[in-house]
Short mmCIF file of C-alpha atoms in Angstrom, two decimals:
data_model
loop_
_atom_site.label_atom_id
_atom_site.label_comp_id
_atom_site.label_asym_id
_atom_site.label_seq_id
_atom_site.Cartn_x
_atom_site.Cartn_y
_atom_site.Cartn_z
CA ALA W 1 -17.23 -4.46 4.34
CA GLN W 2 -15.57 -1.75 2.37
CA SER W 3 -14.10 -2.57 -0.99
CA VAL W 4 -12.14 -0.75 -3.63
CA THR W 5 -12.43 -1.48 -7.33
CA GLN W 6 -10.04 -0.45 -10.05
CA PRO W 7 -11.81 -1.66 -13.21
CA ASP W 8 -8.80 -1.38 -15.52
CA ILE W 9 -6.03 -3.90 -14.96
CA HIS W 10 -3.83 -2.51 -17.74
CA ILE W 11 -3.83 0.79 -19.60
CA THR W 12 -1.54 1.69 -22.47
CA VAL W 13 -1.15 5.35 -23.28
CA SER W 14 1.09 7.29 -25.65
CA GLU W 15 3.62 9.68 -24.22
CA GLY W 16 2.09 13.16 -24.09
CA ALA W 17 -1.47 11.87 -24.05
CA SER W 18 -3.80 12.27 -21.11
CA LEU W 19 -4.39 9.54 -18.56
CA GLU W 20 -7.34 8.71 -16.36
CA LEU W 21 -7.40 5.84 -13.88
CA ARG W 22 -10.68 4.83 -12.35
CA CYS W 23 -11.37 3.97 -8.73
CA ASN W 24 -14.69 3.13 -7.12
CA TYR W 25 -15.25 2.32 -3.48
CA SER W 26 -18.09 0.95 -1.43
CA TYR W 27 -18.47 2.43 2.00
CA GLY W 28 -21.34 4.07 3.84
CA ALA W 29 -19.63 7.31 4.75
CA THR W 30 -16.95 9.36 3.05
CA PRO W 31 -13.69 7.58 3.69
CA TYR W 32 -10.19 8.90 3.44
CA LEU W 33 -8.95 8.24 -0.08
CA PHE W 34 -5.45 7.77 -1.40
CA TRP W 35 -3.63 7.14 -4.63
CA TYR W 36 -0.23 5.43 -4.51
CA VAL W 37 2.22 4.67 -7.30
CA GLN W 38 4.65 1.77 -7.43
CA SER W 39 7.48 2.05 -9.91
CA PRO W 40 9.22 -1.16 -10.96
CA GLY W 41 11.20 -2.63 -8.07
CA GLN W 42 10.10 0.09 -5.67
CA GLY W 43 7.80 0.42 -2.72
CA LEU W 44 4.64 2.49 -2.85
CA GLN W 45 4.78 6.27 -2.96
CA LEU W 46 1.86 8.52 -2.11
CA LEU W 47 0.61 10.61 -5.03
CA LEU W 48 -2.25 12.38 -3.26
CA LYS W 49 -4.94 12.02 -0.65
CA TYR W 50 -8.43 13.32 0.09
CA PHE W 51 -10.29 13.58 3.36
CA SER W 52 -12.45 16.71 3.14
CA GLY W 53 -12.84 20.07 1.43
CA ASP W 54 -12.23 20.72 -2.23
CA THR W 55 -13.11 17.62 -4.19
CA LEU W 56 -10.34 18.21 -6.72
CA VAL W 57 -7.02 17.28 -5.15
CA GLN W 58 -3.61 18.08 -6.52
CA GLY W 59 -0.75 15.69 -6.00
CA ILE W 60 2.86 15.19 -6.91
CA LYS W 61 4.24 14.55 -10.41
CA GLY W 62 1.43 16.54 -12.01
CA PHE W 63 -1.37 14.18 -10.94
CA GLU W 64 -4.79 15.21 -9.70
CA ALA W 65 -7.84 13.31 -8.53
CA GLU W 66 -11.49 14.16 -8.20
CA PHE W 67 -13.76 12.85 -5.49
CA LYS W 68 -17.36 12.35 -6.61
CA ARG W 69 -19.57 11.35 -3.73
CA SER W 70 -22.58 10.58 -5.93
CA GLN W 71 -20.56 8.08 -7.92
CA SER W 72 -18.41 6.77 -5.04
CA SER W 73 -15.43 7.44 -7.24
CA PHE W 74 -11.97 8.92 -6.86
CA ASN W 75 -10.44 8.96 -10.34
CA LEU W 76 -6.84 9.90 -10.96
CA ARG W 77 -5.83 12.06 -13.94
CA LYS W 78 -2.78 13.48 -15.60
CA PRO W 79 -3.04 15.81 -18.61
CA SER W 80 0.20 14.74 -20.31
CA VAL W 81 1.93 11.46 -19.53
CA HIS W 82 5.71 11.09 -19.42
CA TRP W 83 7.57 7.83 -20.00
CA SER W 84 8.53 7.83 -16.32
CA ASP W 85 4.85 7.48 -15.39
CA ALA W 86 4.94 3.83 -16.42
CA ALA W 87 4.16 2.11 -13.14
CA GLU W 88 1.40 0.43 -11.20
CA TYR W 89 -1.15 2.65 -9.51
CA PHE W 90 -3.19 1.76 -6.46
CA CYS W 91 -6.26 3.40 -5.05
CA ALA W 92 -6.79 2.91 -1.31
CA VAL W 93 -9.47 3.68 1.24
CA ASP W 94 -9.12 4.27 4.97
CA LYS W 95 -12.21 4.47 7.14
CA ALA W 96 -12.35 7.59 9.27
CA ALA W 97 -10.45 7.02 12.53
CA GLY W 98 -9.46 3.62 11.23
CA ASN W 99 -5.97 2.28 10.94
CA LYS W 100 -6.30 0.04 7.94
CA LEU W 101 -5.98 0.74 4.27
CA THR W 102 -8.01 -1.28 1.81
CA PHE W 103 -6.40 -1.33 -1.62
CA GLY W 104 -7.80 -1.81 -5.06
CA GLY W 105 -6.28 -4.42 -7.32
CA GLY W 106 -4.08 -1.90 -9.09
CA THR W 107 -3.81 -0.57 -12.65
CA ARG W 108 -0.62 -1.09 -14.58
CA VAL W 109 0.17 1.79 -16.92
CA LEU W 110 2.35 1.28 -19.97
CA VAL W 111 3.61 4.34 -21.84
CA LYS W 112 4.27 4.09 -25.58
CA PRO W 113 6.89 6.39 -27.10
CA ASP H 1 12.70 11.78 4.81
CA VAL H 2 11.02 8.77 6.32
CA LYS H 3 12.91 5.62 5.65
CA VAL H 4 11.44 2.13 5.87
CA THR H 5 13.88 -0.65 5.19
CA GLN H 6 13.33 -4.35 4.76
CA SER H 7 16.02 -6.89 5.45
CA SER H 8 15.98 -8.62 2.08
CA ARG H 9 14.84 -7.73 -1.42
CA TYR H 10 14.71 -11.35 -2.54
CA LEU H 11 14.39 -14.51 -0.51
CA VAL H 12 14.10 -18.16 -1.50
CA LYS H 13 12.99 -20.66 1.12
CA ARG H 14 11.90 -24.27 1.17
CA THR H 15 8.49 -25.54 2.19
CA GLY H 16 8.30 -26.02 5.95
CA GLU H 17 11.08 -23.58 6.80
CA LYS H 18 10.58 -20.86 9.37
CA VAL H 19 10.96 -17.48 7.70
CA PHE H 20 11.61 -14.10 9.28
CA LEU H 21 11.03 -10.86 7.40
CA GLU H 22 12.37 -7.79 9.14
CA CYS H 23 11.26 -4.20 8.80
CA VAL H 24 12.83 -1.12 10.36
CA GLN H 25 11.61 2.48 10.27
CA ASP H 26 13.55 5.54 11.38
CA MET H 27 10.76 8.05 12.10
CA ASP H 28 9.58 6.92 15.52
CA HIS H 29 6.19 5.91 14.11
CA GLU H 30 3.84 4.07 16.41
CA ASN H 31 1.97 2.25 13.66
CA MET H 32 3.54 -0.43 11.50
CA PHE H 33 1.97 -2.77 8.95
CA TRP H 34 2.69 -5.89 6.96
CA TYR H 35 1.02 -6.44 3.58
CA ARG H 36 1.32 -9.02 0.89
CA GLN H 37 0.97 -8.00 -2.73
CA ASP H 38 -0.29 -10.36 -5.39
CA PRO H 39 -1.13 -9.59 -9.02
CA GLY H 40 -4.71 -8.44 -9.45
CA LEU H 41 -5.36 -8.46 -5.71
CA GLY H 42 -3.51 -5.30 -4.76
CA LEU H 43 -2.16 -5.19 -1.24
CA ARG H 44 -3.79 -7.12 1.55
CA LEU H 45 -3.14 -6.42 5.20
CA ILE H 46 -1.66 -9.31 7.17
CA TYR H 47 -1.02 -7.73 10.58
CA PHE H 48 -0.48 -4.33 12.04
CA SER H 49 0.92 -2.97 15.27
CA TYR H 50 0.07 0.31 16.95
CA ASP H 51 2.67 0.09 19.70
CA VAL H 52 5.46 -2.05 21.05
CA LYS H 53 4.24 -5.57 21.88
CA MET H 54 0.80 -4.70 20.47
CA LYS H 55 -0.57 -6.36 17.35
CA GLU H 56 -3.82 -6.80 15.54
CA LYS H 57 -4.84 -9.17 12.81
CA GLY H 58 -5.48 -7.79 9.41
CA ASP H 59 -7.49 -9.35 6.64
CA ILE H 60 -5.32 -12.41 5.96
CA PRO H 61 -3.40 -13.38 9.13
CA GLU H 62 -3.58 -17.15 8.69
CA GLY H 63 -0.16 -18.74 8.48
CA TYR H 64 1.63 -15.64 9.77
CA SER H 65 2.64 -14.15 13.08
CA VAL H 66 4.39 -10.92 14.01
CA SER H 67 6.70 -9.54 16.64
CA ARG H 68 7.24 -5.95 17.79
CA GLU H 69 9.78 -5.82 20.59
CA LYS H 70 11.12 -2.36 19.70
CA LYS H 71 9.29 0.60 18.31
CA GLU H 72 11.36 0.82 15.15
CA ARG H 73 11.25 -2.86 14.24
CA PHE H 74 8.35 -5.05 13.11
CA SER H 75 8.95 -8.65 12.10
CA LEU H 76 6.76 -10.94 10.07
CA ILE H 77 7.14 -14.66 10.76
CA LEU H 78 6.08 -17.56 8.61
CA GLU H 79 6.15 -20.45 11.06
CA SER H 80 6.15 -23.12 8.35
CA ALA H 81 6.43 -21.65 4.88
CA SER H 82 4.17 -22.99 2.18
CA THR H 83 4.17 -22.47 -1.58
CA ASN H 84 1.01 -20.36 -1.40
CA GLN H 85 2.95 -17.84 0.63
CA THR H 86 5.13 -17.03 -2.37
CA SER H 87 4.48 -13.33 -2.78
CA MET H 88 5.80 -9.80 -2.44
CA TYR H 89 5.74 -8.60 1.16
CA LEU H 90 5.60 -4.89 1.92
CA CYS H 91 6.12 -3.23 5.26
CA ALA H 92 4.79 0.25 6.07
CA SER H 93 4.75 2.69 8.94
CA ARG H 94 2.56 5.64 9.85
CA PRO H 95 2.48 8.28 12.56
CA PRO H 96 -0.41 8.10 15.01
CA GLY H 97 -3.67 9.99 15.04
CA LEU H 98 -5.75 11.75 12.46
CA ALA H 99 -5.39 15.37 13.51
CA GLY H 100 -5.16 17.56 10.46
CA GLY H 101 -6.26 14.76 8.20
CA PRO H 102 -5.21 11.22 7.43
CA HIS H 103 -1.57 10.37 7.57
CA GLU H 104 -0.05 8.48 4.72
CA GLN H 105 1.65 5.17 5.19
CA TYR H 106 5.31 5.02 4.23
CA PHE H 107 6.35 1.84 2.48
CA GLY H 108 9.53 -0.15 2.30
CA PRO H 109 10.83 -1.51 -1.02
CA GLY H 110 9.38 -4.96 -0.45
CA THR H 111 10.70 -8.49 -0.11
CA ARG H 112 9.94 -10.94 -2.88
CA LEU H 113 9.66 -14.32 -1.20
CA THR H 114 9.68 -17.54 -3.16
CA VAL H 115 8.81 -20.76 -1.37
CA THR H 116 9.80 -23.91 -3.26
#
């Protein structure tokens, strides 16, 4: 069965500092990969997705993610964090031609002024 | 913009009650999903539907049922609510197919259900 691991439950970062959120998945083939963000009291919003091609994917709000097949990872990065980036971030995997997302446990990001 | 709405943001029910959570989407999407979200566990799929009157079990269907009588509406039913069903429930919808790459799921704001 496929699984998604986000090793960091909480991350605290200073405003203006860089951010990297880790995501590892277990699946035999290359799945479709997603990062979602959930701001307090909100539903999930898609930040970016990967299914083929360039392994560095650009998303909204200045986020990017890099797919590394050899490490089964899809880490999310932002060069300079804003206070509004405080939220919970979820990595998700969708098997090719599947209809089900498997989510990681989430990483909650706190931004210090 | 795709809009997915859920009937309640907060709900408090008693053990043993029958609970209905409603979800409506306005983009004519075939696929709709119900998840529950618990701290540290992320989102887990309860049921999904790929067409009217069609449903499939997700990863944690026990204690839940669903209804999809109209394309835009997908209901989650707790036949007899229990305290371990206290959670955040999120509905999502998605257009069909994978042509051009995977389609994202569009999420509603969630319903926080407390069962006492």
